[in-house]
Amino acid sequence: MQFRNLGRSGLRVSLVGLGCNNFGGRIDDEATRKVVDAAIEHGITLFDTADIYGEKAGSERVLGEVLGARRKDIVLASKFGMKMFHGGQGGSRRYIMSAVEESLTRLKTDWLDLYQFHTPDPLTPIDETLRALEDLVTQGKVRYVGCSNMPGWQVADAQWTARDLRLTGFASAQDEYSLLKRGAEKDLIPALKHYGMGLLPYFPLANGALTGKYKRNAPMPDGARLTKLPERAGQIFSEANWAKIEALTDFCEARGRTLVELAFSWLAAQPVVSSVIAGATRPEQIAANVKAADWALTADELAEIDRITA
């Protein structure tokens, strides 16, 4: 396993991280335990969850149970801000102070290594959110803070505000980024590079479109993620994306590689990426994800991929 700093911070994270959105909902406690065991065995240290993952915050609850004493050996990240089952949401001081306590209780820990603002709150000034997070850092309940799903201009505004007020700024941003979803390169990634933030891309396989299991003009495979999400499938499987998928498939076959290996290794080749967040429901997926990031793409190969997907 390779390790990188989270942006310019001193926090070291595994190049492949475990997305915990399947825990406490899509898979049960015992299946979660097997996935967590496999992740730790393969050297994954970054475990990324959120208070909205699972049924009624089930991901945090199950993760807290399964980790036990191993919690101290990992980098535990969670998020706040999206609407919870009890109705709470946002980035206000009042909400943040209660949300973090609930997350800590469910996770059975005294601190979070990374606490991420899950989505912008148009009703709360960013300085209020940052001041509340600063207090959590001072109290030792949170070590680093990050954001998610913010456009580039809001990231820049938040970082400028943090510097101006001498507050702890965001160390990272978690956003969708893949070979089929490169919009972050326009504004977000330049902002991250300017402020020394690390990118934690989610949906590295574009909801499964880059696994190789889907074929143009063929029936959708039973039980697959996009089979269950026809609206999302319709957005992803445009004619333009089918052309990209087929060209990327040819690129991989010519080198004896798979689409999954390409998807992970291409992200790993991006200097701004600190860790690639990937979910799993079975231990064997963990092994495949870790192995997939080992392909060292050459400059010529990266240029060819750009010609296909940019």
GROMACS .gro file of C-alpha atoms in nm, residues 123 147 154 230 294:
model
    5
  123LEU     CA    1  -2.835   2.962   0.528
  147CYS     CA    2  -1.528   1.984   0.278
  154GLN     CA    3  -1.679   2.831  -0.238
  230PRO     CA    4  -3.216   0.362  -1.405
  294ASP     CA    5  -0.056  -0.037  -0.872
   0.00000   0.00000   0.00000
